[in-house]
Structure formats: structure tokens, C-alpha cells
Short mmCIF file of C-alpha atoms in Angstrom, two decimals:
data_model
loop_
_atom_site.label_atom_id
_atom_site.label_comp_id
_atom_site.label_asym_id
_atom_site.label_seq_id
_atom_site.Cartn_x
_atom_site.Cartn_y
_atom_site.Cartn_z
CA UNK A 1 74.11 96.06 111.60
CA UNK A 2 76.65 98.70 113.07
CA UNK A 3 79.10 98.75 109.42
CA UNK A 4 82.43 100.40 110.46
CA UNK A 5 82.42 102.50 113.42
CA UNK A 6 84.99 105.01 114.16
CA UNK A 7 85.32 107.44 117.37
CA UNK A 8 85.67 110.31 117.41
CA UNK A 9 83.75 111.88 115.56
CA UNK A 10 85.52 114.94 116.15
CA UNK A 11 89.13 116.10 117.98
CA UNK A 12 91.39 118.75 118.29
CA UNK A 13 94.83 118.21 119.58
CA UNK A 14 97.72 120.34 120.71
CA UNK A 15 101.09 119.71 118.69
CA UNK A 16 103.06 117.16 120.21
CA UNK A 17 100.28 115.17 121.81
CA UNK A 18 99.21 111.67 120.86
CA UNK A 19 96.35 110.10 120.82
CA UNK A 20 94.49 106.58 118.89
CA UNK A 21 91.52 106.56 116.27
CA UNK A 22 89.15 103.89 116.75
CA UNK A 23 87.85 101.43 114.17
CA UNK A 24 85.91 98.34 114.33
CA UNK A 25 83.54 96.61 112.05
CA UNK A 26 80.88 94.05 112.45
CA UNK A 27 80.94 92.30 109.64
CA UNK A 28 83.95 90.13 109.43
CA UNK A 29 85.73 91.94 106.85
CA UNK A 30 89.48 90.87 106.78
CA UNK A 31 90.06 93.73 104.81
CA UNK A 32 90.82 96.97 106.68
CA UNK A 33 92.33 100.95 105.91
CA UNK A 34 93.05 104.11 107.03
CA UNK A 35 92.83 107.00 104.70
CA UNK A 36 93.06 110.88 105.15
CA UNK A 37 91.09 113.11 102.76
CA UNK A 38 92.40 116.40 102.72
CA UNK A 39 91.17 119.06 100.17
CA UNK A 40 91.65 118.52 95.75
CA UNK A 41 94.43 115.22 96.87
CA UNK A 42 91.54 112.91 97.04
CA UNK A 43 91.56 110.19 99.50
CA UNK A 44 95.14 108.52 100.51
CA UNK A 45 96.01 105.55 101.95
CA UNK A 46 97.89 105.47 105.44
CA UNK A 47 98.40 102.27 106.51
CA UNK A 48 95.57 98.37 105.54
CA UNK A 49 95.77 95.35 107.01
CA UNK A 50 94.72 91.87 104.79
CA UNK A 51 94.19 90.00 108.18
CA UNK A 52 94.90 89.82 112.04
CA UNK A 53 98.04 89.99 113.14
CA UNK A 54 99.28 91.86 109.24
CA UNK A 55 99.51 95.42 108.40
CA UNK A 56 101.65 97.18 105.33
CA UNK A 57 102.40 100.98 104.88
CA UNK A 58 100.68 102.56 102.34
CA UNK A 59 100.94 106.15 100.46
CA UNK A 60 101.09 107.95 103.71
CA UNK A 61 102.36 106.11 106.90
CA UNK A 62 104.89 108.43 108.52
CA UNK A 63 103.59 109.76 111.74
CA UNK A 64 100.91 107.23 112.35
CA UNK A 65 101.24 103.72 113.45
CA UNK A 66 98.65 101.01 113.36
CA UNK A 67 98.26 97.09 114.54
CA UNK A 68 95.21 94.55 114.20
CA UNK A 69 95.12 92.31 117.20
CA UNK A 70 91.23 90.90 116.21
CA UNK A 71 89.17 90.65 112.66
CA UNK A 72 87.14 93.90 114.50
CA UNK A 73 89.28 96.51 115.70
CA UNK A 74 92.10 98.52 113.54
CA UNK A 75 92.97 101.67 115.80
CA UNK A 76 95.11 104.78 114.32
CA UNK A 77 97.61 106.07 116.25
CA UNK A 78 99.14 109.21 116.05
CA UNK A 79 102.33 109.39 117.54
CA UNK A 80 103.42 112.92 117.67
CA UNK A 81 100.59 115.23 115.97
CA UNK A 82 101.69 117.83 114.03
CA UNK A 83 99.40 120.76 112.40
CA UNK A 84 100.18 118.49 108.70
CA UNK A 85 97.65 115.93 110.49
CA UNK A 86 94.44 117.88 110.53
CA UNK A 87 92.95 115.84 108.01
CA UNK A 88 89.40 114.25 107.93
CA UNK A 89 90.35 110.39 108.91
CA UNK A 90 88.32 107.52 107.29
CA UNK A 91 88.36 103.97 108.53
CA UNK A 92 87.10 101.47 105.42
CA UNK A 93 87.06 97.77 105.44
CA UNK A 94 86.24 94.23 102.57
CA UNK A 95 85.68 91.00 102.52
CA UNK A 96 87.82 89.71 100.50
CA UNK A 97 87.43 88.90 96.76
CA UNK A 98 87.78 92.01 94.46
CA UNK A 99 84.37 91.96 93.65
CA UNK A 100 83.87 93.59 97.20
CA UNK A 101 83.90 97.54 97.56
CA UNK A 102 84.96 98.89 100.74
CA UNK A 103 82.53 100.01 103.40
CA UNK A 104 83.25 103.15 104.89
CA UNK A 105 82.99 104.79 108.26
CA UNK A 106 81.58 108.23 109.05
CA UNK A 107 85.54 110.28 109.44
CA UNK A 108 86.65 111.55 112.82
CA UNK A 109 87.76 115.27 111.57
CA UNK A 110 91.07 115.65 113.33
CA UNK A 111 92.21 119.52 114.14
CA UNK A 112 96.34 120.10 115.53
CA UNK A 113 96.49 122.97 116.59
CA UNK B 1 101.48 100.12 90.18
CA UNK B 2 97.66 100.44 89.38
CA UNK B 3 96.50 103.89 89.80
CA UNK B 4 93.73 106.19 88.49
CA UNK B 5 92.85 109.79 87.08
CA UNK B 6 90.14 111.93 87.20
CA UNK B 7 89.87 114.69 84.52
CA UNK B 8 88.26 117.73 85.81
CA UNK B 9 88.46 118.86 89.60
CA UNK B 10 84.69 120.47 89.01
CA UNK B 11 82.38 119.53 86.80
CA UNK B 12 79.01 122.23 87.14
CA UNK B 13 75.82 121.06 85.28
CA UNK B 14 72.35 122.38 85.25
CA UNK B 15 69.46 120.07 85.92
CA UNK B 16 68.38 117.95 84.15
CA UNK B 17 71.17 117.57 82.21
CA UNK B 18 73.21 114.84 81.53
CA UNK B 19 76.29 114.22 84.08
CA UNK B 20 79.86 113.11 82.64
CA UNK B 21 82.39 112.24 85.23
CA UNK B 22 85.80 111.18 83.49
CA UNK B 23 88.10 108.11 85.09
CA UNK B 24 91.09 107.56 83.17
CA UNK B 25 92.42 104.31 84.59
CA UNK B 26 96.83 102.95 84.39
CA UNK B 27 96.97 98.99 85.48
CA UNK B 28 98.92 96.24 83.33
CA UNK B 29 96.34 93.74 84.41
CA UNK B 30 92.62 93.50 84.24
CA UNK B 31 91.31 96.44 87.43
CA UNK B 32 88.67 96.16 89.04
CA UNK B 33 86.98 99.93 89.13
CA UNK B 34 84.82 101.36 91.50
CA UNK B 35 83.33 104.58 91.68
CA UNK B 36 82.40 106.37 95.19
CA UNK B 37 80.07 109.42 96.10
CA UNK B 38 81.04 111.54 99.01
CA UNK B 39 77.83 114.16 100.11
CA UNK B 40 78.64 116.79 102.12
CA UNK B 41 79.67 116.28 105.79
CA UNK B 42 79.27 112.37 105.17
CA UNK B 43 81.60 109.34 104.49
CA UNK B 44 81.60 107.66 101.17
CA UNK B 45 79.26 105.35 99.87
CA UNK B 46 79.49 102.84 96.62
CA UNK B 47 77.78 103.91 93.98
CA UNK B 48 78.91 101.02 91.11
CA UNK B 49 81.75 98.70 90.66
CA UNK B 50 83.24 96.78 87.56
CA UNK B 51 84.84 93.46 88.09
CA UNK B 52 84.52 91.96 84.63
CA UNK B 53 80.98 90.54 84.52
CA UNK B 54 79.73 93.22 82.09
CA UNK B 55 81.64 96.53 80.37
CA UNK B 56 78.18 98.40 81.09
CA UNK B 57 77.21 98.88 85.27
CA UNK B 58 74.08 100.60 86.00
CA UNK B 59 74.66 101.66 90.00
CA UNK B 60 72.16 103.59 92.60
CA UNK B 61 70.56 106.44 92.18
CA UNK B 62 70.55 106.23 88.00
CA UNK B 63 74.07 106.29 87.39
CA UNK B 64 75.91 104.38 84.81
CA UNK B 65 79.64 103.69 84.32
CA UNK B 66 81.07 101.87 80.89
CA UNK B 67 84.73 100.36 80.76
CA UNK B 68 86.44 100.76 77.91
CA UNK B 69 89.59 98.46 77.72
CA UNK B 70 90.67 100.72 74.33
CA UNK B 71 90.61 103.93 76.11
CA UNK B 72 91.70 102.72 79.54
CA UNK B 73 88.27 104.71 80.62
CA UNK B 74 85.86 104.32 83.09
CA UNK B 75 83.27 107.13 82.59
CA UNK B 76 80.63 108.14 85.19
CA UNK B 77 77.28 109.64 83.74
CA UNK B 78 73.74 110.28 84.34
CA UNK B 79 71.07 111.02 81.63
CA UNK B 80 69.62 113.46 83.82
CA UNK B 81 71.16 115.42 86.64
CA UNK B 82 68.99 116.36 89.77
CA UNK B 83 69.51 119.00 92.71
CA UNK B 84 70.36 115.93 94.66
CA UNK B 85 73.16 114.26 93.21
CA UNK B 86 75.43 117.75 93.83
CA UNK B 87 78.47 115.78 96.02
CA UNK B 88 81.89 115.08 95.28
CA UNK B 89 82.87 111.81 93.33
CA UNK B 90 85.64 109.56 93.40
CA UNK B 91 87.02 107.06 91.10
CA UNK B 92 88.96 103.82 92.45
CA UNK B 93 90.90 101.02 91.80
CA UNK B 94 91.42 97.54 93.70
CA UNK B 95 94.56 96.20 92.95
CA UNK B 96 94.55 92.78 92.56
CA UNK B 97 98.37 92.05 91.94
CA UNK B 98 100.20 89.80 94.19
CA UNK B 99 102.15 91.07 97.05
CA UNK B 100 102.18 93.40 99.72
CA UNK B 101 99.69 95.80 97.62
CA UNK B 102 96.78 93.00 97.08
CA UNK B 103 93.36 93.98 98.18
CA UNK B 104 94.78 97.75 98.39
CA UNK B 105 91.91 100.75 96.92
CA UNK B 106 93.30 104.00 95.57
CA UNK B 107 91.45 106.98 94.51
CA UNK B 108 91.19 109.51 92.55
CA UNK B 109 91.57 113.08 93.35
CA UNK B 110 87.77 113.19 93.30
CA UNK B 111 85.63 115.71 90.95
CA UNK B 112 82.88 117.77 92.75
CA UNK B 113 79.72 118.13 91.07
CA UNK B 114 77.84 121.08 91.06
CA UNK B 115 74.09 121.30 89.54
CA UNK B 116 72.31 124.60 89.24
CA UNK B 117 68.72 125.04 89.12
#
């Protein structure tokens, strides 16, 4: 039992460049979300998606864009990185009911340089 | 909006005594709390959740959390702090309002625990 997988682990990019975060899970969560931790602000919410096919913006969206084509997979992208990106990125999904916590992934620690 | 706060950015401790994490929660409807631990270099991990069935939840590793409706609280604490549980901790809530934010988890800033021999 995999959880929630995210690649890479690690990344540096140049500013300007774009590249996509990978998430999936194996565990038929409908619940998925993207969060950035960066230093004494905690964790904060990018962009979740309650199902296939739906995604909402949360605290955090500009610069990154997301979609969920399959109950699995809910990839990051970064469209434009900028040096305000180097965050640690965490992938977390739920089943749904709100007695369910979220299971997190391991971060990909993203570096713009 | 549902939202919660974490008094004290870094809480230090010496072992073996007890461990007092403060959660200060805002929601006009019943929450549903969680509270996360983050170790060093790792992703989070659940450590106890409320959603109603009891005001007292024991979690892993010995660590308690107690909702208090009248103080809008949800406390973390330990009766006895070890080397171990040194790690950053994060309180969160689930929002269970209707809309575009349903199902949604926000956090805390998170209050690092430090616990010297």
C-alpha cells in the first residue's frame, strides 16, 4: 500500500521555466490538495479537488495550475517559476466523510533559482 | 470561514515533562479538529482527530487533545515529554460547510517543539 506518492523528491529550476509535480494515491481517496510549507506560515493550501473532473482555488493558487482527469493522479503545475516558489510542496488526499484526516505525501522540495 | 490559531511559534520543554501545545479554533459550526506532527525532513503524519464522538482523544505516541466548546480550544499535551517527540506540530481544521470550501483542511502556523535532556 503505496499512500500518496509524489515525484520529485527534489528540483531546482531556473526562473521562467515550467515544469509539473506529480501526485497519485492508491487508495481511492476523492479528496485531493496541494499545499506549500514555507518557514513560521504553516502549511497553505494551493489548489483541492472533491472529485474527477473538479478542482477550486484555495489560499494560494496564482502561479500554479492543477486538473484531475482520474480518482489517482492530481499533478501541480507551475507555469512560470519564480524564486517566491521555492517552497517544500505537499500532495495530501481523504476519503470523504470528515471523520477522515488527510494522508500525506513525502514533499518534493522545489528550489528557483 | 473556519480557521485556526496556534499560540506559541516554540514551545521548549525538558524531558519528562509535560507537553502543552495550544489550538485556539474560529468556526460558526461544529469543526472537526485534527492535529498533525511534522519530524524533521519528513511529511506529516496524524497524530489525533476530533469529530464529535468524545471531547477527550487520546492519539499515537501518548498524546492527548481535549475540545473545549467554551474556550473554542483544542489543546495538545503529553504527561511526559521524551527526546523523541522534538518535531514541529500543526493544528487543523476540516471545514465541513457547504460550498466550494467543503472537505477543505487548513492549518495552523505550526509550533515546533523542542525537548532538552
Amino acid at each position: 500500500n503505496a499512500g500518496v506518492t509524489q515525484t520529485p523528491k527534489f528540483q531546482v529550476l531556473k526562473t521562467g521555466q515550467s515544469m509539473t509535480l506529480q501526485c497519485a494515491q492508491d487508495m481511492n481517496h476523492e479528496y485531493m490538495s496541494w499545499y506549500r510549507q514555507d518557514p513560521g506560515m504553516g502549511l497553505r493550501l494551493i489548489h483541492y479537488s472533491v472529485g474527477a473532473g473538479i478542482t477550486d482555488q484555495g489560499e494560494v493558487p496564482n502561479g500554479y495550475n492543477v486538473s484531475r482527469s482520474t480518482t489517482e493522479d492530481f499533478p501541480l503545475r507551475l507555469l512560470s517559476a519564480a524564486p517566491s516558489q521555492t517552497s517544500v510542496y505537499f500532495c495530501a488526499s481523504s476519503g470523504d466523510g470528515y471523520i477522515y484526516g488527510y494522508t500525506f505525501g513525502s514533499g518534493t522540495r522545489l528550489t528557483v533559482v | 470561514a473556519q480557521s485556526v490559531t496556534q499560540l506559541g511559534s516554540h514551545v521548549s520543554v525538558s524531558e519528562g515533562a509535560l507537553v502543552l501545545l495550544r489550538c485556539n479554533y474560529s468556526s460558526s459550526v461544529p469543526p472537526y479538529l485534527f492535529w498533525y506532527v511534522q519530524y524533521p525532513n519528513q511529511g506529516l503524519q496524524l497524530l489525533l482527530k476530533y469529530t464529535s464522538a468524545a471531547t477527550l482523544v487520546k492519539g499515537i505516541n501518548g498524546f492527548e487533545a481535549e475540545f473545549k466548546k467554551s474556550e473554542t480550544s483544542f489543546h495538545l499535551t503529553k504527561p511526559s515529554a521524551h527526546m523523541r517527540d522534538a518535531a514541529e506540530y500543526f493544528c487543523a481544521v476540516r471545514s465541513n460547510a457547504g460550498g466550494t470550501s467543503y472537505g477543505k483542511l487548513t492549518f495552523g502556523q505550526g509550533t515546533i517543539l523542542t525537548v532538552h535532556p
